[in-house]
Amino acid sequence: RWSARDGGVWCEHQGPENAGAALTVPVSLTDGAIDYELNLNGANRHSLRVDWADGDRRGSFRVVVSRTQVELTKNPSKGEDADAVEPVARKALKLEKNRWYPVRVTFKGGSATVQVNDAVMTGTHEVLGRPKTQLNFLVFGSSAGLRNVKVVGSQAFASK
């Protein structure tokens, strides 16, 4: 599903459209930023799901980028009902097919600022300030590429 070519990693998603193809990396980050470039070649959307853990509490949130919008959403945490999804922020976009766009997600306390190309939005939720443990780059529908992925902050990548 994932392969390295043309200076990035590319996903040729072949499964059901609602089941994204994932590229997963461990991380250790609280405040800081995640930077990368995204090319929605034929994919209809990309999701960066960020897992967090704090003691025995665990959960995730996601940044979803499509050609028409970017959204920041809190996913249900461990022990919560599946419908405990909380939209945090949303912004309209206009992205072209087969073009690279910069994506930056910056965390400071319980706040996250998401920038996709020139569109910027900020959302707040207490889970955004929790220690982040894993990044899950997901692609839905056809193909997409990622390149120049960087994580900056007070902690470096976790080792497993």
XYZ file of N, CA, C and O in Angstrom:
640
model
N 0.803 -1.209 0.000
C 0.000 0.000 0.000
C 0.842 1.268 0.000
O 0.547 2.205 -0.675
N 1.890 1.320 0.844
C 2.759 2.493 0.929
C 4.085 2.182 0.241
O 4.634 1.101 0.397
N 4.614 3.155 -0.498
C 5.915 2.989 -1.135
C 6.615 4.342 -1.201
O 5.963 5.389 -1.202
N 7.944 4.302 -1.268
C 8.746 5.512 -1.380
C 9.033 5.787 -2.843
O 9.493 4.902 -3.560
N 8.729 7.021 -3.282
C 9.048 7.443 -4.641
C 8.904 8.954 -4.758
O 8.191 9.574 -3.970
N 9.599 9.525 -5.698
C 9.507 10.960 -5.987
C 9.700 11.834 -4.754
O 9.019 12.843 -4.575
N 10.611 11.435 -3.859
C 10.934 12.244 -2.698
C 9.924 12.192 -1.566
O 9.971 13.007 -0.651
N 9.005 11.237 -1.613
C 8.001 11.120 -0.544
C 7.559 9.688 -0.365
O 8.123 8.774 -0.964
N 6.557 9.491 0.476
C 5.920 8.183 0.615
C 4.506 8.310 0.057
O 3.810 9.288 0.313
N 4.109 7.327 -0.713
C 2.834 7.352 -1.417
C 1.993 6.156 -1.013
O 2.500 5.057 -0.844
N 0.714 6.393 -0.901
C -0.232 5.329 -0.608
C -1.126 5.125 -1.816
O -1.700 6.088 -2.333
N -1.216 3.905 -2.252
C -2.183 3.516 -3.277
C -3.260 2.736 -2.547
O -3.160 1.525 -2.374
N -4.276 3.430 -2.053
C -5.318 2.808 -1.244
C -6.198 1.920 -2.106
O -6.718 2.357 -3.130
N -6.357 0.655 -1.680
C -7.128 -0.298 -2.470
C -8.263 -0.944 -1.692
O -8.980 -1.758 -2.224
N -8.425 -0.585 -0.430
C -9.466 -1.191 0.396
C -10.773 -0.426 0.319
O -10.933 0.482 -0.497
N -11.719 -0.781 1.195
C -12.985 -0.046 1.250
C -12.736 1.430 1.553
O -11.816 1.766 2.301
N -13.540 2.311 0.966
C -13.324 3.749 1.095
C -13.387 4.234 2.543
O -12.724 5.182 2.915
N -14.175 3.574 3.387
C -14.290 4.025 4.782
C -13.195 3.448 5.677
O -13.138 3.771 6.854
N -12.332 2.596 5.131
C -11.213 2.036 5.900
C -9.924 2.579 5.302
O -9.477 2.139 4.252
N -9.327 3.552 5.958
C -8.135 4.196 5.423
C -6.907 3.315 5.512
O -6.802 2.431 6.355
N -5.959 3.566 4.622
C -4.658 2.901 4.655
C -3.766 3.714 5.583
O -3.623 4.923 5.412
N -3.159 3.070 6.585
C -2.442 3.784 7.640
C -0.933 3.603 7.556
O -0.438 2.522 7.274
N -0.221 4.691 7.843
C 1.210 4.695 8.067
C 1.380 5.230 9.487
O 0.969 6.355 9.779
N 1.954 4.424 10.389
C 1.964 4.732 11.823
C 3.389 4.883 12.340
O 4.255 4.084 12.002
N 3.602 5.927 13.159
C 4.900 6.161 13.788
C 4.721 6.553 15.247
O 3.830 7.325 15.571
N 5.573 6.001 16.136
C 5.520 6.428 17.541
C 6.094 7.834 17.667
O 6.951 8.244 16.889
N 5.595 8.579 18.649
C 6.075 9.938 18.877
C 5.964 10.244 20.365
O 5.175 9.608 21.074
N 6.753 11.187 20.826
C 6.647 11.677 22.194
C 6.623 13.198 22.110
O 7.640 13.833 21.857
N 5.441 13.783 22.279
C 5.265 15.217 22.056
C 4.127 15.725 22.926
O 3.084 15.077 23.024
N 4.324 16.854 23.559
C 3.228 17.524 24.256
C 2.984 18.845 23.547
O 2.067 18.963 22.763
N 3.824 19.858 23.798
C 3.768 21.102 23.028
C 4.774 21.015 21.898
O 5.874 20.478 22.072
N 4.415 21.530 20.736
C 5.308 21.482 19.587
C 4.509 21.493 18.302
O 3.362 21.958 18.281
N 5.104 20.973 17.232
C 4.450 21.027 15.925
C 4.739 19.777 15.107
O 5.781 19.140 15.258
N 3.793 19.476 14.238
C 3.925 18.415 13.239
C 3.815 19.113 11.885
O 2.812 19.777 11.604
N 4.851 19.002 11.075
C 4.902 19.633 9.751
C 5.054 18.567 8.691
O 5.838 17.625 8.870
N 4.351 18.721 7.585
C 4.558 17.844 6.441
C 3.920 18.464 5.213
O 3.213 19.473 5.308
N 4.195 17.866 4.070
C 3.542 18.267 2.830
C 2.644 17.128 2.384
O 2.982 15.953 2.542
N 1.496 17.491 1.831
C 0.464 16.538 1.429
C 0.102 16.749 -0.033
O -0.068 17.888 -0.476
N -0.033 15.643 -0.754
C -0.503 15.672 -2.132
C -1.704 14.732 -2.217
O -1.552 13.516 -2.131
N -2.902 15.305 -2.349
C -4.126 14.500 -2.499
C -4.284 14.155 -3.972
O -5.162 14.650 -4.645
N -3.429 13.296 -4.459
C -3.434 12.925 -5.870
C -4.843 12.516 -6.297
O -5.578 13.308 -6.848
N -5.262 11.322 -5.992
C -6.620 10.895 -6.305
C -7.448 10.645 -5.063
O -8.623 10.306 -5.145
N -6.826 10.794 -3.888
C -7.534 10.522 -2.628
C -8.590 11.590 -2.371
O -8.416 12.751 -2.727
N -9.680 11.178 -1.716
C -10.709 12.171 -1.384
C -10.428 12.855 -0.055
O -10.928 13.939 0.195
N -9.595 12.227 0.804
C -9.227 12.880 2.060
C -8.035 12.168 2.705
O -7.733 11.032 2.404
N -7.428 12.899 3.613
C -6.325 12.412 4.434
C -6.661 12.744 5.879
O -7.217 13.802 6.170
N -6.346 11.830 6.776
C -6.568 12.061 8.200
C -5.263 11.821 8.945
O -4.621 10.792 8.762
N -4.891 12.785 9.769
C -3.792 12.601 10.707
C -4.443 12.316 12.051
O -4.996 13.220 12.681
N -4.436 11.041 12.461
C -4.989 10.685 13.775
C -3.840 10.669 14.770
O -2.833 10.000 14.546
N -4.003 11.417 15.842
C -2.966 11.537 16.865
C -3.464 10.850 18.126
O -4.490 11.251 18.691
N -2.750 9.803 18.546
C -3.099 9.092 19.781
C -2.430 9.789 20.957
O -1.304 10.273 20.843
N -3.117 9.811 22.089
C -2.554 10.388 23.306
C -2.770 9.416 24.456
O -3.670 8.577 24.417
N -1.915 9.526 25.466
C -2.034 8.711 26.676
C -1.550 9.549 27.849
O -0.548 10.258 27.745
N -2.282 9.476 28.947
C -1.949 10.235 30.151
C -2.364 9.380 31.343
O -3.549 9.317 31.675
N -1.392 8.664 31.925
C -1.737 7.715 32.984
C -2.557 6.586 32.386
O -2.185 6.011 31.366
N -3.719 6.297 32.977
C -4.571 5.235 32.420
C -5.620 5.785 31.448
O -6.448 5.044 30.941
N -5.587 7.086 31.166
C -6.504 7.683 30.171
C -5.861 7.637 28.793
O -4.675 7.918 28.637
N -6.646 7.232 27.796
C -6.156 7.128 26.419
C -7.236 7.594 25.458
O -8.416 7.470 25.737
N -6.791 8.081 24.305
C -7.742 8.506 23.285
C -7.007 9.022 22.069
O -5.802 8.806 21.900
N -7.749 9.719 21.211
C -7.150 10.280 20.008
C -7.984 11.456 19.519
O -9.124 11.656 19.936
N -7.378 12.217 18.636
C -8.091 13.259 17.902
C -7.554 13.204 16.478
O -6.567 12.521 16.196
N -8.232 13.891 15.575
C -7.824 13.809 14.174
C -7.916 15.159 13.481
O -8.761 15.987 13.817
N -7.017 15.330 12.512
C -7.055 16.463 11.596
C -7.351 15.852 10.233
O -6.574 15.041 9.728
N -8.497 16.195 9.663
C -8.902 15.637 8.372
C -8.802 16.732 7.313
O -9.358 17.818 7.481
N -8.086 16.428 6.236
C -7.918 17.367 5.124
C -8.539 16.745 3.876
O -8.167 15.647 3.474
N -9.491 17.467 3.297
C -10.037 17.092 1.985
C -9.758 18.267 1.046
O -9.169 19.269 1.459
N -10.188 18.178 -0.175
C -9.975 19.296 -1.098
C -10.821 20.515 -0.730
O -10.503 21.628 -1.125
N -11.893 20.305 0.050
C -12.816 21.408 0.334
C -12.822 21.895 1.777
O -13.397 22.943 2.060
N -12.193 21.149 2.710
C -12.200 21.603 4.099
C -11.129 20.897 4.924
O -10.636 19.843 4.554
N -10.815 21.525 6.054
C -9.964 20.909 7.071
C -10.768 20.937 8.363
O -11.486 21.907 8.635
N -10.688 19.863 9.125
C -11.421 19.807 10.390
C -10.566 19.165 11.471
O -9.728 18.310 11.195
N -10.779 19.610 12.704
C -10.126 19.084 13.888
C -11.219 18.509 14.766
O -12.180 19.213 15.102
N -11.097 17.216 15.122
C -12.156 16.512 15.832
C -11.565 15.650 16.935
O -10.568 14.956 16.713
N -12.194 15.664 18.106
C -11.822 14.756 19.194
C -12.568 13.450 18.975
O -13.780 13.434 18.820
N -11.834 12.345 18.954
C -12.429 11.017 18.839
C -12.878 10.534 20.218
O -12.401 11.040 21.231
N -13.744 9.526 20.278
C -14.121 8.964 21.578
C -12.887 8.423 22.313
O -12.045 7.766 21.705
N -12.773 8.731 23.585
C -11.667 8.231 24.407
C -11.997 6.850 24.924
O -13.154 6.402 24.876
N -10.983 6.164 25.441
C -11.171 4.834 26.018
C -12.274 4.913 27.078
O -12.261 5.762 27.956
N -13.268 4.027 26.956
C -14.380 3.977 27.899
C -15.566 4.840 27.524
O -16.618 4.746 28.146
N -15.437 5.688 26.494
C -16.550 6.527 26.053
C -17.349 5.805 24.966
O -16.820 4.937 24.261
N -18.604 6.186 24.817
C -19.433 5.639 23.745
C -18.858 6.020 22.384
O -18.218 7.070 22.237
N -19.121 5.198 21.385
C -18.609 5.427 20.031
C -19.107 6.740 19.437
O -18.470 7.305 18.551
N -20.244 7.243 19.918
C -20.768 8.498 19.382
C -20.262 9.731 20.139
O -20.726 10.839 19.912
N -19.260 9.556 20.998
C -18.703 10.677 21.765
C -17.660 11.442 20.948
O -16.577 11.771 21.413
N -18.001 11.743 19.707
C -17.145 12.508 18.805
C -17.454 13.985 19.032
O -18.617 14.367 19.115
N -16.417 14.810 19.132
C -16.616 16.236 19.376
C -15.898 17.073 18.318
O -14.670 17.141 18.315
N -16.630 17.731 17.412
C -15.985 18.653 16.473
C -15.357 19.813 17.247
O -15.974 20.362 18.160
N -14.130 20.173 16.899
C -13.417 21.238 17.599
C -13.281 22.476 16.717
O -13.496 23.591 17.169
N -12.925 22.304 15.433
C -12.769 23.428 14.508
C -12.909 22.926 13.076
O -12.645 21.758 12.796
N -13.315 23.844 12.190
C -13.471 23.504 10.769
C -13.228 24.764 9.936
O -13.599 25.851 10.342
N -12.618 24.579 8.761
C -12.338 25.710 7.870
C -12.432 25.237 6.422
O -12.007 24.137 6.086
N -12.990 26.074 5.563
C -13.106 25.761 4.135
C -11.736 25.834 3.467
O -10.878 26.641 3.844
N -11.542 24.976 2.469
C -10.310 24.920 1.683
C -10.655 24.816 0.205
O -11.762 24.432 -0.155
N -9.663 25.080 -0.627
C -9.779 24.784 -2.052
C -8.413 24.267 -2.495
O -7.498 25.045 -2.745
N -8.287 22.931 -2.521
C -7.028 22.301 -2.893
C -7.175 21.621 -4.240
O -8.196 21.000 -4.532
N -6.124 21.712 -5.045
C -6.122 21.079 -6.358
C -5.557 19.666 -6.265
O -4.784 19.343 -5.366
N -5.940 18.849 -7.220
C -5.427 17.490 -7.318
C -3.972 17.526 -7.787
O -3.581 18.396 -8.558
N -3.179 16.568 -7.275
C -1.799 16.363 -7.699
C -0.919 17.601 -7.515
O -0.120 17.950 -8.377
N -1.086 18.272 -6.369
C -0.253 19.417 -6.011
C 0.138 19.287 -4.542
O -0.675 18.861 -3.717
N 1.371 19.637 -4.213
C 1.848 19.550 -2.836
C 1.403 20.779 -2.051
O 1.532 21.904 -2.522
N 0.898 20.540 -0.827
C 0.469 21.614 0.066
C 1.106 21.419 1.443
O 1.144 20.296 1.955
N 1.573 22.522 2.060
C 2.116 22.407 3.413
C 1.001 22.246 4.446
O -0.054 22.871 4.339
N 1.259 21.376 5.431
C 0.343 21.166 6.556
C 1.165 21.347 7.834
O 2.249 20.781 7.949
N 0.637 22.131 8.766
C 1.322 22.334 10.055
C 0.271 22.301 11.154
O -0.745 22.988 11.078
N 0.526 21.471 12.173
C -0.334 21.392 13.348
C 0.538 21.754 14.546
O 1.521 21.068 14.825
N 0.195 22.850 15.227
C 0.981 23.355 16.348
C 0.181 23.220 17.638
O -0.981 23.643 17.691
N 0.808 22.640 18.665
C 0.153 22.407 19.959
C 0.768 23.293 21.022
O 1.995 23.372 21.141
N -0.075 23.948 21.795
C 0.360 24.722 22.965
C -0.736 24.579 24.004
O -1.846 25.075 23.834
N -0.436 23.814 25.065
C -1.458 23.554 26.082
C -2.636 22.833 25.444
O -2.457 21.920 24.650
N -3.839 23.242 25.755
C -5.042 22.624 25.206
C -5.499 23.230 23.898
O -6.663 23.115 23.518
N -4.592 23.866 23.173
C -4.925 24.535 21.915
C -4.125 23.935 20.773
O -2.961 23.559 20.941
N -4.748 23.845 19.605
C -4.056 23.397 18.389
C -4.384 24.372 17.267
O -5.554 24.712 17.053
N -3.352 24.815 16.571
C -3.524 25.643 15.381
C -3.163 24.783 14.181
O -2.088 24.181 14.153
N -4.068 24.712 13.227
C -3.860 23.902 12.027
C -3.773 24.843 10.837
O -4.642 25.695 10.645
N -2.701 24.680 10.059
C -2.545 25.466 8.839
C -2.378 24.514 7.670
O -1.517 23.631 7.686
N -3.224 24.681 6.655
C -3.116 23.946 5.393
C -3.016 25.005 4.313
O -3.954 25.780 4.105
N -1.850 25.073 3.671
C -1.565 26.115 2.711
C -1.760 27.470 3.401
O -1.099 27.736 4.398
N -2.683 28.316 2.950
C -2.897 29.626 3.577
C -4.054 29.643 4.565
O -4.306 30.671 5.197
N -4.787 28.558 4.692
C -5.934 28.495 5.606
C -5.456 28.133 7.012
O -4.725 27.164 7.194
N -5.876 28.934 7.996
C -5.457 28.731 9.388
C -6.689 28.685 10.274
O -7.605 29.497 10.123
N -6.701 27.731 11.215
C -7.772 27.653 12.210
C -7.176 27.210 13.531
O -6.131 26.560 13.570
N -7.838 27.586 14.615
C -7.400 27.203 15.948
C -8.580 26.621 16.700
O -9.702 27.140 16.610
N -8.329 25.560 17.443
C -9.352 24.939 18.275
C -8.787 24.625 19.642
O -7.571 24.481 19.805
N -9.675 24.521 20.622
C -9.246 24.180 21.972
C -10.062 23.009 22.507
O -11.265 22.912 22.261
N -9.377 22.126 23.200
C -9.987 20.996 23.907
C -8.910 20.454 24.832
O -7.735 20.412 24.454
N -9.284 20.019 26.005
C -8.286 19.565 26.981
C -7.430 18.406 26.466
O -6.253 18.315 26.799
N -7.948 17.540 25.606
C -7.135 16.413 25.126
C -5.990 16.861 24.223
O -4.997 16.147 24.078
N -6.096 18.046 23.628
C -5.031 18.544 22.752
C -3.743 18.827 23.531
O -2.665 18.855 22.954
N -3.856 19.030 24.840
C -2.697 19.276 25.672
C -2.085 18.036 26.290
O -1.075 18.104 26.980
N -2.674 16.892 26.044
C -2.168 15.637 26.626
C -0.958 15.136 25.835
O -0.784 15.466 24.662
N -0.116 14.286 26.463
C 1.067 13.747 25.773
C 0.679 12.879 24.566
O -0.081 11.927 24.701
N 1.196 13.257 23.416
C 0.916 12.532 22.175
C 1.896 11.369 22.046
O 3.093 11.541 22.263
N 1.382 10.180 21.671
C 2.208 8.966 21.662
C 2.362 8.322 20.282
O 3.264 7.516 20.092
N 1.472 8.644 19.350
C 1.536 7.986 18.042
C 0.865 8.856 16.992
O -0.172 9.462 17.247
N 1.474 8.869 15.794
C 0.894 9.546 14.638
C 0.442 8.486 13.646
O 1.190 7.558 13.335
N -0.782 8.634 13.158
C -1.349 7.699 12.186
C -1.750 8.507 10.953
O -2.710 9.275 10.999
N -0.983 8.364 9.883
C -1.282 9.047 8.632
C -2.196 8.121 7.825
O -1.774 7.036 7.424
N -3.430 8.542 7.593
C -4.421 7.705 6.913
C -4.818 8.324 5.575
O -4.957 9.552 5.471
N -5.007 7.476 4.579
C -5.454 7.908 3.255
C -6.733 7.165 2.920
O -6.831 5.952 3.118
N -7.716 7.902 2.407
C -9.010 7.338 2.024
C -9.250 7.603 0.545
O -9.258 8.756 0.108
N -9.453 6.545 -0.211
C -9.787 6.673 -1.629
C -8.575 6.979 -2.493
O -7.938 8.011 -2.338
N -8.197 6.086 -3.356
C -7.146 6.241 -4.357
C -5.784 6.527 -3.745
O -5.373 5.845 -2.816
N -5.061 7.560 -4.224
C -3.673 7.732 -3.813
C -3.396 9.126 -3.258
O -4.043 10.107 -3.637
N -2.403 9.184 -2.363
C -1.938 10.448 -1.790
C -0.482 10.281 -1.402
O -0.016 9.170 -1.150
N 0.231 11.407 -1.336
C 1.633 11.386 -0.956
C 1.918 12.288 0.224
O 1.223 13.283 0.446
N 2.957 11.925 0.979
C 3.456 12.716 2.100
C 4.950 12.892 1.911
O 5.630 11.971 1.448
N 5.462 14.054 2.278
C 6.905 14.264 2.244
C 7.290 15.322 3.274
O 6.442 16.063 3.778
N 8.585 15.379 3.558
C 9.153 16.369 4.482
C 8.435 16.377 5.833
O 8.108 17.437 6.374
N 8.212 15.202 6.393
C 7.533 15.085 7.696
C 8.533 15.424 8.798
O 9.630 14.865 8.843
N 8.135 16.369 9.676
C 8.977 16.783 10.794
C 8.113 16.932 12.033
O 6.989 17.427 11.957
N 8.659 16.514 13.169
C 8.017 16.728 14.468
C 9.003 17.542 15.285
O 10.142 17.117 15.478
N 8.578 18.718 15.754
C 9.443 19.573 16.556
C 8.744 19.876 17.883
O 7.536 20.039 17.938
N 9.535 19.908 18.928
C 8.982 20.197 20.244
C 9.986 19.875 21.315
O 11.170 19.648 21.039
N 9.504 19.803 22.540
C 10.396 19.572 23.663
C 10.863 18.125 23.746
O 11.796 17.823 24.456
N 10.191 17.215 23.030
C 10.603 15.813 23.025
C 10.859 15.362 21.598
O 10.285 15.886 20.668
N 11.681 14.359 21.453
C 11.986 13.805 20.136
C 11.127 12.569 19.899
O 10.345 12.173 20.754
N 11.313 11.936 18.744
C 10.590 10.703 18.454
C 10.847 9.663 19.528
O 11.954 9.539 20.027
N 9.818 8.929 19.852
C 9.947 7.848 20.842
C 10.663 6.674 20.196
O 10.611 6.483 18.983
N 11.330 5.894 20.991
C 11.950 4.681 20.460
C 11.213 3.473 21.035
O 10.881 3.441 22.203
N 10.922 2.523 20.166
C 10.217 1.300 20.585
C 11.012 0.105 20.163
O 11.672 0.084 19.197
